[in-house]
Structures are given as structure tokens and as C-alpha cells.
Amino acid sequence: MNRSSTPPTSTPPNAENAVSAPREPFDRRLARGVQRVTASALGPYQTAIVRIGFSLTWLLFLLRELPHRHELYGPDGSWAWGLARQLIAQNDAFTVLMWSDSAFWFETVYVLALLSALLLLLGWRTRAMSVVFMVGVLSMQNRSVFVGDGGDNVIHLAAIYLVLTRCGQVWSLDARRAAREAERAAEGAGAPRRDIVGPLLWTVLGGLLLAATYYSDTNGSAWLLVLLWVLWLGQALWWLVCRYAPGEPRTLLDVLANLTHNAALVVIMAEVCLIYATAGWYKIQGSRWQDGTALYYPLQLDYFAPWPVLSDLLGSSGVMVMVLTYGTVLIQVAFPFALFNRKVKNVLLVAMMLEHAGIAVLLGLPLFSLAMISADAVFLPTAFLVWLGVRVGRGKDRLLSRPRGTVPDQRRTGEEAAPRTLVG
């Protein structure tokens, strides 16, 4: 019997549906994509964790260098104020420390940099604090350009990008305040409370911006001053529209803010990919990386050996040195391509964070590692960040609600409380 002549008696299940299911037209998919990009700020948890990470890193750096601040950035530094002014006249770098060479002005800027990092970490008035945070970072780093490492460069760029993001939507005091106002409105508690702090802060920052314009010949680049004016006037426009025209004009401003946020988020992600791609490809060209011995040499330097026993133990194993050397290059080169596969991306992301944690311990570069981990956090899955927020929220509630020395109440209804996301 010829089997080829017998017609099939049955078809695979769902075969007809798979064949007959019409594919969505391209214009509809495009419209849905445009709607998603313009209607919401993508990655609210990712931008929040990046905000927290970079502000925490800069805050810890300023606190660590508090006893040495005058030698690093102040009037007692080897890079004197006159030398810094000559350099800034050539490279057009922005810093408000060039307004005056007095110790009082330096202390004022240093305290404001500390305060802005702390408030941005907590998410208090994130729009204003992100701008002050950026000014503090640029002012300190551009005052003494020879102080710092690769982590400072990452913070330098991230401080500019954070200004353009809506990084206070979750895990911030702003989000908590907005949630409470929404609850009051839902309960019919009357008109929303009048905001006095916002206009007052806007007025103070406007005065500082006028001073920056007056000292424009010593600030450096003019583009940043223009950006500050645009942000200041844009905030005034936002307040006026929200107060007097909450309809279509508010919707238009929301669309523009979402587009700016999403574009800045893409730039942050692209920056991280470029950092790892360039670092990996440059390593490939080095002979020590090619023969698998590059990791051995920094372990032999006393400056990068806070734990000599660990450094000697790792350096004595040729196999481990070779594996870590080749593994570092492989991870850095492969990571940008791993973004096309979620599972592979998550595996490499964990490996990179562990690598930076190892650098913090073995080479004594904790702030550099924390800055790089903060940059890597932009790729963390949303489900993991939500889970992390729930766990932190529960721990915070237990810590704050349980009186010291008391025993938890064992009387339960048998139902576990529904998990909630931490917003403050």
C-alpha cells in the first residue's frame, strides 16, 4: 500500500487556529508602542533603584572623605584654586566652587552636596533634589579632576541623566505623599493641602540660578546653565498648568515628561552596555588578558590589597586566576548581546554584580563597586524589584510597629495579609 496516497485522517490540535489567526497589522502594533511610551514612565522601579544606588554611593563617598575634604577639593588641596580656574577656562567644566576661594563657600557647597544626596536617597522633592544633586556632583568632581576613579565617571554621567527621569514614582517620600493625597481625595476629605514647600524651594533655587548666571564666566560650559534655566522654568510651567489648567495641557506635559524619562532611561542602559563592551574589547587586545594572567598583577600591589591573606590565596591558584580573567572578559563582551535573551541576561547580571562585589573586597574599591552595581541595577527584573520592595516594607513595618521587648501577637484570623509594595 502506498502511504503517500493516503490522506491524513486528523490534524494537529490548534493547527487551524494557528494558521487562520490573523497577524496584527503593523500600524496597530506601532500605535500600541507609541501609546505605551507616551502614556507612562517605563521602568519606575529600575529608575528608583538607580536613584537610590547612586545617591547612596555619593553620600558615602562624601562622608568617607569628610576629614580630607579640604585636601581633596578645598583650599588646602595640592590642585590649588588658581590651577583649577585655569583648567576650567580650557575645558569648560561646570563647578560652583569657582565662585569664591573662601573656606566658608567651600563648606557651604560641601554641606549642600551631602544634604542633596541624602534627600535624593529618601526621595524628598526628587525633581528639585536631582538638580541640586547634579550640581553638587559636577562641582566637586570638576574642582579636582585628578581625584577619583571609574566609579566617579559613572556617577558624573548618571547625575545628569537622573535629572531627566521621573525617579521618584516609587520608593520615595514623594510617592508616599502622593498616595496619602489620593487617599484623602478618595475619602472626600476636602480640597488637597496647599503646598508651601514646593514654591519656596523653587524660589530659593531661582536665586541660586541667578547667582550662577552672574558668575557664568567662572562656571565653565554654558550648556548646563541653559539646561538649569529650562528645568527651572519648566517646573514653574508644570505648577501653573496643574493648578489652573488640569485638562489637556496637563496631559500634554505628562506626555513630554514620559518621553523625556523613557529616553533618559534608554541612554542609561546604553551607557552601561558601552562601558562593558568597550572594557571587554580593550581587554581582549591586551597580552595579559589573552594569556589569562591579568588578574594576578593587581593582587600583588599593596595599594590594592586590603586583605593580603585573601589576595595571596587567590593569586597562588593559577587555575582560579585564569578562570576569573577569562570569565571577566567573556561576561563584559557578551552582556550587550545577552539583552536579547532575558534568562541569559539575568545570569550575566548576577555574575557582574558578584564580580564587582569581589572587587570591593579583594581590591579595596567599595565605592567604585557600588557605583557599578547601581548602574547594573537598571537591568534588574521588575518582578524581583517588586518582591524586594515588599520584603523591605514588611521588615520596616515590623521594626517600627513592634514595641521593644514585646512578644508578637499570636492571635491571627488564619489569613495572611496581602503583600504591598513599599512606596516610601
Short mmCIF file of C-alpha atoms in Angstrom, two decimals:
data_model
loop_
_atom_site.label_atom_id
_atom_site.label_comp_id
_atom_site.label_asym_id
_atom_site.label_seq_id
_atom_site.Cartn_x
_atom_site.Cartn_y
_atom_site.Cartn_z
CA MET A 1 0.00 0.00 0.00
CA ASN A 2 1.28 3.41 -0.95
CA ARG A 3 1.34 5.53 2.20
CA SER A 4 1.88 8.73 0.30
CA SER A 5 -1.51 8.38 -1.36
CA THR A 6 -3.47 8.13 1.88
CA PRO A 7 -4.80 11.48 3.09
CA PRO A 8 -4.24 12.38 6.72
CA THR A 9 -7.13 11.44 8.95
CA SER A 10 -6.54 14.14 11.55
CA THR A 11 -4.81 17.48 12.02
CA PRO A 12 -2.71 18.58 14.95
CA PRO A 13 -4.69 20.37 17.64
CA ASN A 14 -4.92 24.15 17.25
CA ALA A 15 -3.27 23.89 13.82
CA GLU A 16 -6.20 25.54 12.09
CA ASN A 17 -6.30 28.32 14.68
CA ALA A 18 -2.57 28.90 14.28
CA VAL A 19 -2.85 29.16 10.53
CA SER A 20 -6.04 31.17 10.41
CA ALA A 21 -5.19 33.57 13.24
CA PRO A 22 -4.63 36.93 11.57
CA ARG A 23 -1.47 38.75 12.43
CA GLU A 24 -1.93 42.15 13.97
CA PRO A 25 -1.31 44.91 11.43
CA PHE A 26 1.90 46.85 11.73
CA ASP A 27 0.13 50.17 12.22
CA ARG A 28 -1.74 48.81 15.24
CA ARG A 29 1.43 47.47 16.81
CA LEU A 30 3.12 50.79 16.17
CA ALA A 31 0.22 52.67 17.71
CA ARG A 32 0.28 50.43 20.77
CA GLY A 33 4.03 51.00 21.16
CA VAL A 34 3.65 54.78 20.87
CA GLN A 35 0.81 54.68 23.38
CA ARG A 36 2.95 52.77 25.85
CA VAL A 37 5.91 55.10 25.52
CA THR A 38 3.89 58.30 25.84
CA ALA A 39 1.28 57.24 28.40
CA SER A 40 3.61 56.12 31.19
CA ALA A 41 7.13 56.41 32.51
CA LEU A 42 8.66 52.98 31.92
CA GLY A 43 10.81 51.21 34.48
CA PRO A 44 9.70 53.08 37.62
CA TYR A 45 11.35 50.51 39.90
CA GLN A 46 14.54 50.44 37.86
CA THR A 47 14.94 54.23 37.92
CA ALA A 48 14.15 54.26 41.64
CA ILE A 49 16.84 51.70 42.44
CA VAL A 50 19.32 53.60 40.25
CA ARG A 51 18.44 56.81 42.12
CA ILE A 52 18.92 55.13 45.47
CA GLY A 53 22.16 53.44 44.44
CA PHE A 54 23.92 56.49 43.02
CA SER A 55 22.79 58.88 45.75
CA LEU A 56 23.90 56.38 48.40
CA THR A 57 27.28 55.94 46.71
CA TRP A 58 27.92 59.68 46.51
CA LEU A 59 26.71 60.20 50.09
CA LEU A 60 29.06 57.52 51.41
CA PHE A 61 31.94 58.99 49.41
CA LEU A 62 31.39 62.47 50.83
CA LEU A 63 31.12 61.10 54.37
CA ARG A 64 34.25 58.99 53.97
CA GLU A 65 36.25 61.94 52.69
CA LEU A 66 34.84 64.38 55.23
CA PRO A 67 38.10 64.58 57.22
CA HIS A 68 40.11 65.05 53.99
CA ARG A 69 37.71 67.32 52.10
CA HIS A 70 39.99 70.38 52.24
CA GLU A 71 42.91 68.45 50.74
CA LEU A 72 40.80 66.85 48.01
CA TYR A 73 38.51 69.64 46.85
CA GLY A 74 39.08 72.59 49.15
CA PRO A 75 41.55 75.43 49.56
CA ASP A 76 44.25 73.19 51.06
CA GLY A 77 44.42 70.84 48.09
CA SER A 78 47.52 70.28 46.01
CA TRP A 79 45.44 71.26 42.99
CA ALA A 80 45.07 74.90 44.00
CA TRP A 81 42.12 77.13 43.25
CA GLY A 82 44.10 79.13 40.70
CA LEU A 83 45.16 75.99 38.84
CA ALA A 84 41.57 74.76 38.82
CA ARG A 85 40.38 78.07 37.38
CA GLN A 86 42.95 77.89 34.58
CA LEU A 87 41.93 74.33 33.73
CA ILE A 88 38.20 75.13 33.75
CA ALA A 89 38.85 78.05 31.43
CA GLN A 90 40.20 75.48 28.96
CA ASN A 91 37.84 72.50 29.35
CA ASP A 92 34.63 74.47 30.17
CA ALA A 93 33.73 72.19 33.07
CA PHE A 94 30.91 73.32 35.37
CA THR A 95 31.58 73.95 39.07
CA VAL A 96 30.20 76.49 41.50
CA LEU A 97 33.35 76.20 43.62
CA MET A 98 34.98 78.70 41.28
CA TRP A 99 32.68 81.46 42.52
CA SER A 100 34.95 82.05 45.50
CA ASP A 101 38.12 80.63 47.04
CA SER A 102 36.95 81.16 50.62
CA ALA A 103 36.69 78.23 53.03
CA PHE A 104 33.15 79.26 54.00
CA TRP A 105 31.88 78.91 50.44
CA PHE A 106 33.55 75.53 50.08
CA GLU A 107 31.99 74.28 53.32
CA THR A 108 28.58 75.52 52.18
CA VAL A 109 28.80 73.67 48.86
CA TYR A 110 30.05 70.51 50.57
CA VAL A 111 27.17 70.53 53.07
CA LEU A 112 24.64 71.15 50.29
CA ALA A 113 26.11 68.24 48.32
CA LEU A 114 25.75 65.99 51.37
CA LEU A 115 22.20 67.15 52.06
CA SER A 116 21.05 66.79 48.46
CA ALA A 117 22.43 63.24 48.28
CA LEU A 118 20.57 62.29 51.46
CA LEU A 119 17.28 63.86 50.34
CA LEU A 120 17.51 62.30 46.90
CA LEU A 121 18.14 58.95 48.55
CA LEU A 122 14.94 59.39 50.57
CA GLY A 123 13.05 60.69 47.55
CA TRP A 124 12.06 64.06 49.01
CA ARG A 125 11.23 66.57 46.26
CA THR A 126 13.09 64.41 43.77
CA ARG A 127 12.71 66.83 40.86
CA ALA A 128 14.47 69.62 42.73
CA MET A 129 16.90 67.42 44.63
CA SER A 130 18.06 65.66 41.47
CA VAL A 131 19.11 69.05 40.08
CA VAL A 132 20.90 70.05 43.29
CA PHE A 133 22.49 66.60 43.40
CA MET A 134 23.78 67.04 39.85
CA VAL A 135 25.22 70.47 40.66
CA GLY A 136 26.95 69.05 43.74
CA VAL A 137 28.47 66.13 41.85
CA LEU A 138 29.71 68.26 38.97
CA SER A 139 31.03 70.99 41.26
CA MET A 140 33.10 68.60 43.38
CA GLN A 141 34.43 66.39 40.63
CA ASN A 142 35.25 69.24 38.23
CA ARG A 143 37.05 71.14 41.00
CA SER A 144 39.73 68.43 41.20
CA VAL A 145 39.60 66.30 38.09
CA PHE A 146 42.54 64.15 39.19
CA VAL A 147 40.68 62.78 42.21
CA GLY A 148 38.53 59.73 41.60
CA ASP A 149 38.27 56.60 39.51
CA GLY A 150 35.96 54.97 37.01
CA GLY A 151 33.11 54.91 39.50
CA ASP A 152 33.20 58.70 39.76
CA ASN A 153 32.86 58.95 35.99
CA VAL A 154 29.75 56.79 36.10
CA ILE A 155 28.23 58.93 38.86
CA HIS A 156 29.17 62.04 36.87
CA LEU A 157 27.08 60.91 33.89
CA ALA A 158 24.26 59.34 35.90
CA ALA A 159 23.76 62.56 37.87
CA ILE A 160 22.90 64.34 34.61
CA TYR A 161 20.61 61.59 33.36
CA LEU A 162 18.68 61.32 36.65
CA VAL A 163 17.54 64.93 36.26
CA LEU A 164 15.58 63.90 33.16
CA THR A 165 13.89 60.89 34.76
CA ARG A 166 10.81 60.58 36.94
CA CYS A 167 12.77 58.60 39.50
CA GLY A 168 10.51 59.30 42.48
CA GLN A 169 7.41 57.39 41.39
CA VAL A 170 8.08 54.54 43.83
CA TRP A 171 10.21 54.04 46.94
CA SER A 172 10.24 57.74 47.80
CA LEU A 173 8.72 60.21 50.21
CA ASP A 174 7.13 61.90 47.21
CA ALA A 175 5.31 58.68 46.31
CA ARG A 176 4.11 58.32 49.89
CA ARG A 177 2.84 61.88 49.96
CA ALA A 178 1.03 61.40 46.64
CA ALA A 179 -0.57 58.17 47.92
CA ARG A 180 -1.83 59.92 51.04
CA GLU A 181 -3.28 62.77 48.99
CA ALA A 182 -5.03 60.24 46.77
CA GLU A 183 -6.49 58.52 49.84
CA ARG A 184 -7.76 61.83 51.19
CA ALA A 185 -9.34 62.64 47.84
CA ALA A 186 -10.99 59.19 47.66
CA GLU A 187 -12.39 59.61 51.17
CA GLY A 188 -13.75 63.07 50.32
CA ALA A 189 -11.61 64.82 52.89
CA GLY A 190 -11.88 68.10 51.04
CA ALA A 191 -9.51 70.09 48.87
CA PRO A 192 -5.90 68.93 48.68
CA ARG A 193 -3.48 70.52 51.08
CA ARG A 194 -1.73 73.62 49.87
CA ASP A 195 1.89 73.04 49.02
CA ILE A 196 4.10 75.72 50.54
CA VAL A 197 7.45 73.93 50.50
CA GLY A 198 7.48 73.45 46.72
CA PRO A 199 7.13 77.14 45.72
CA LEU A 200 9.52 78.18 48.48
CA LEU A 201 12.15 75.69 47.30
CA TRP A 202 11.60 76.83 43.71
CA THR A 203 12.18 80.46 44.74
CA VAL A 204 15.41 79.64 46.60
CA LEU A 205 16.75 77.65 43.67
CA GLY A 206 15.83 80.52 41.36
CA GLY A 207 18.01 82.85 43.43
CA LEU A 208 20.91 80.42 43.20
CA LEU A 209 20.37 80.16 39.47
CA LEU A 210 20.57 83.94 39.16
CA ALA A 211 23.86 83.81 41.02
CA ALA A 212 25.10 81.08 38.67
CA THR A 213 24.19 83.28 35.71
CA TYR A 214 26.06 86.21 37.27
CA TYR A 215 29.17 84.03 37.68
CA SER A 216 28.74 82.45 34.24
CA ASP A 217 32.29 83.39 33.24
CA THR A 218 33.68 81.14 36.00
CA ASN A 219 31.14 78.28 35.79
CA GLY A 220 32.54 76.75 32.65
CA SER A 221 30.27 75.34 29.98
CA ALA A 222 27.18 77.39 29.14
CA TRP A 223 25.01 74.47 28.03
CA LEU A 224 24.48 73.27 31.59
CA LEU A 225 23.41 76.74 32.67
CA VAL A 226 20.85 76.76 29.84
CA LEU A 227 19.63 73.33 30.96
CA LEU A 228 19.17 74.61 34.53
CA TRP A 229 17.10 77.55 33.31
CA VAL A 230 14.94 75.26 31.17
CA LEU A 231 14.34 72.97 34.14
CA TRP A 232 13.52 75.87 36.47
CA LEU A 233 11.08 77.49 34.04
CA GLY A 234 9.60 74.09 33.16
CA GLN A 235 8.85 73.44 36.81
CA ALA A 236 7.02 76.77 37.03
CA LEU A 237 5.02 75.87 33.93
CA TRP A 238 4.18 72.48 35.44
CA TRP A 239 2.89 74.10 38.65
CA LEU A 240 0.78 76.64 36.75
CA VAL A 241 -0.79 74.02 34.49
CA CYS A 242 -1.55 71.66 37.39
CA ARG A 243 -3.19 74.48 39.31
CA TYR A 244 -5.10 76.36 36.61
CA ALA A 245 -5.35 74.06 33.55
CA PRO A 246 -5.52 70.41 34.70
CA GLY A 247 -7.09 69.18 31.45
CA GLU A 248 -5.40 68.74 28.08
CA PRO A 249 -2.40 70.98 28.89
CA ARG A 250 -1.60 68.73 31.88
CA THR A 251 -1.93 65.67 29.64
CA LEU A 252 0.47 67.20 27.13
CA LEU A 253 3.06 67.93 29.82
CA ASP A 254 2.70 64.37 31.10
CA VAL A 255 3.40 63.03 27.62
CA LEU A 256 6.50 65.21 27.27
CA ALA A 257 7.73 64.16 30.73
CA ASN A 258 7.18 60.48 29.92
CA LEU A 259 9.03 60.78 26.62
CA THR A 260 11.96 62.50 28.32
CA HIS A 261 12.02 59.91 31.09
CA ASN A 262 11.95 56.97 28.70
CA ALA A 263 14.65 58.48 26.50
CA ALA A 264 16.91 59.07 29.52
CA LEU A 265 16.29 55.51 30.69
CA VAL A 266 17.39 54.17 27.31
CA VAL A 267 20.50 56.36 27.46
CA ILE A 268 21.40 54.96 30.91
CA MET A 269 21.02 51.42 29.61
CA ALA A 270 23.09 52.22 26.53
CA GLU A 271 25.78 53.78 28.71
CA VAL A 272 26.09 50.60 30.80
CA CYS A 273 26.33 48.49 27.65
CA LEU A 274 29.02 50.76 26.20
CA ILE A 275 31.02 50.63 29.43
CA TYR A 276 31.14 46.85 29.43
CA ALA A 277 31.55 46.48 25.68
CA THR A 278 34.49 48.88 25.44
CA ALA A 279 36.11 47.46 28.58
CA GLY A 280 35.77 43.90 27.29
CA TRP A 281 37.07 44.57 23.78
CA TYR A 282 40.03 46.58 25.09
CA LYS A 283 40.90 43.72 27.44
CA ILE A 284 40.91 41.29 24.52
CA GLN A 285 43.71 43.31 22.91
CA GLY A 286 45.93 43.07 25.99
CA SER A 287 48.52 40.30 26.13
CA ARG A 288 47.99 39.68 29.86
CA TRP A 289 44.29 39.17 29.31
CA GLN A 290 45.00 36.87 26.39
CA ASP A 291 47.26 34.57 28.38
CA GLY A 292 44.92 34.62 31.41
CA THR A 293 47.27 36.25 33.94
CA ALA A 294 45.91 39.83 34.11
CA LEU A 295 44.17 39.32 37.44
CA TYR A 296 47.38 38.19 39.13
CA TYR A 297 49.23 41.51 38.94
CA PRO A 298 46.82 43.85 40.81
CA LEU A 299 46.63 41.25 43.58
CA GLN A 300 50.37 41.76 44.17
CA LEU A 301 50.08 45.51 44.73
CA ASP A 302 49.94 46.60 48.36
CA TYR A 303 47.67 49.52 47.47
CA PHE A 304 45.02 47.10 46.18
CA ALA A 305 45.41 44.50 48.92
CA PRO A 306 43.28 45.37 51.96
CA TRP A 307 43.22 41.66 52.82
CA PRO A 308 46.71 40.34 51.96
CA VAL A 309 45.83 36.80 53.01
CA LEU A 310 42.92 36.63 50.57
CA SER A 311 44.98 38.19 47.78
CA ASP A 312 47.83 35.72 48.30
CA LEU A 313 45.42 32.79 48.49
CA LEU A 314 43.73 33.73 45.22
CA GLY A 315 46.96 34.67 43.46
CA SER A 316 48.56 31.34 44.36
CA SER A 317 45.98 29.42 42.32
CA GLY A 318 46.86 29.67 38.63
CA VAL A 319 43.65 27.93 37.57
CA MET A 320 41.45 30.33 39.55
CA VAL A 321 43.31 33.35 38.18
CA MET A 322 42.89 32.10 34.63
CA VAL A 323 39.17 31.31 35.10
CA LEU A 324 38.41 34.72 36.61
CA THR A 325 40.47 36.54 33.98
CA TYR A 326 38.79 34.87 31.03
CA GLY A 327 35.40 34.97 32.76
CA THR A 328 35.64 38.73 33.24
CA VAL A 329 36.32 39.30 29.54
CA LEU A 330 33.60 36.89 28.46
CA ILE A 331 30.94 38.49 30.67
CA GLN A 332 31.77 42.03 29.62
CA VAL A 333 31.83 41.27 25.91
CA ALA A 334 28.72 39.08 25.97
CA PHE A 335 26.48 41.23 28.17
CA PRO A 336 25.21 43.69 25.49
CA PHE A 337 24.25 40.73 23.28
CA ALA A 338 22.61 38.92 26.21
CA LEU A 339 19.92 41.60 26.41
CA PHE A 340 18.07 39.76 23.63
CA ASN A 341 17.53 36.78 25.95
CA ARG A 342 16.05 37.50 29.35
CA LYS A 343 17.33 34.40 31.12
CA VAL A 344 20.89 34.78 29.85
CA LYS A 345 20.80 38.48 30.71
CA ASN A 346 19.77 37.76 34.30
CA VAL A 347 22.53 35.17 34.72
CA LEU A 348 25.22 37.54 33.41
CA LEU A 349 23.79 40.36 35.51
CA VAL A 350 24.21 38.32 38.68
CA ALA A 351 27.73 37.38 37.60
CA MET A 352 28.68 41.03 37.02
CA MET A 353 27.33 42.10 40.39
CA LEU A 354 29.24 39.30 42.09
CA GLU A 355 32.34 40.38 40.18
CA HIS A 356 32.02 43.94 41.48
CA ALA A 357 31.41 42.64 44.99
CA GLY A 358 34.67 40.69 44.67
CA ILE A 359 36.47 43.83 43.51
CA ALA A 360 35.16 45.69 46.55
CA VAL A 361 36.54 43.04 48.91
CA LEU A 362 39.75 41.95 47.20
CA LEU A 363 40.94 45.25 45.73
CA GLY A 364 39.51 47.60 48.36
CA LEU A 365 37.29 49.61 45.97
CA PRO A 366 33.87 49.52 47.65
CA LEU A 367 32.52 52.80 46.27
CA PHE A 368 33.61 52.00 42.73
CA SER A 369 31.88 48.63 43.00
CA LEU A 370 28.74 50.18 44.49
CA ALA A 371 28.58 52.70 41.64
CA MET A 372 28.86 49.94 39.04
CA ILE A 373 26.28 47.77 40.82
CA SER A 374 23.94 50.79 40.87
CA ALA A 375 24.40 51.15 37.12
CA ASP A 376 23.80 47.42 36.60
CA ALA A 377 20.57 47.65 38.61
CA VAL A 378 18.83 49.35 35.67
CA PHE A 379 18.56 45.87 34.10
CA LEU A 380 17.09 44.12 37.16
CA PRO A 381 13.73 42.39 36.51
CA THR A 382 10.66 44.26 37.71
CA ALA A 383 9.29 41.18 39.46
CA PHE A 384 12.43 40.89 41.56
CA LEU A 385 12.37 44.59 42.47
CA VAL A 386 8.71 44.40 43.47
CA TRP A 387 9.46 41.33 45.59
CA LEU A 388 12.40 43.14 47.17
CA GLY A 389 10.23 46.17 47.91
CA VAL A 390 7.59 44.00 49.58
CA ARG A 391 10.18 42.30 51.77
CA VAL A 392 11.78 45.60 52.77
CA GLY A 393 8.34 47.06 53.50
CA ARG A 394 7.40 44.17 55.75
CA GLY A 395 10.70 44.36 57.58
CA LYS A 396 10.29 48.10 58.08
CA ASP A 397 6.74 47.68 59.38
CA ARG A 398 7.81 45.02 61.84
CA LEU A 399 10.71 47.15 63.03
CA LEU A 400 8.63 50.29 63.53
CA SER A 401 5.33 48.83 64.74
CA ARG A 402 6.61 46.30 67.31
CA PRO A 403 7.47 47.83 70.69
CA ARG A 404 10.80 46.78 72.09
CA GLY A 405 10.59 43.82 74.44
CA THR A 406 7.10 42.69 73.42
CA VAL A 407 6.07 39.36 72.02
CA PRO A 408 4.26 39.27 68.64
CA ASP A 409 0.53 38.70 68.92
CA GLN A 410 -0.24 35.09 68.06
CA ARG A 411 -3.97 35.64 67.55
CA ARG A 412 -4.49 35.54 63.82
CA THR A 413 -7.53 35.13 61.67
CA GLY A 414 -5.84 32.45 59.60
CA GLU A 415 -5.41 34.73 56.59
CA GLU A 416 -2.08 36.23 55.77
CA ALA A 417 -2.04 39.92 54.94
CA ALA A 418 -1.81 40.72 51.26
CA PRO A 419 1.64 41.89 50.20
CA ARG A 420 2.05 45.54 49.44
CA THR A 421 4.71 47.46 47.61
CA LEU A 422 6.96 49.80 49.54
CA VAL A 423 6.49 53.37 48.37
CA GLY A 424 8.34 55.36 50.93
#
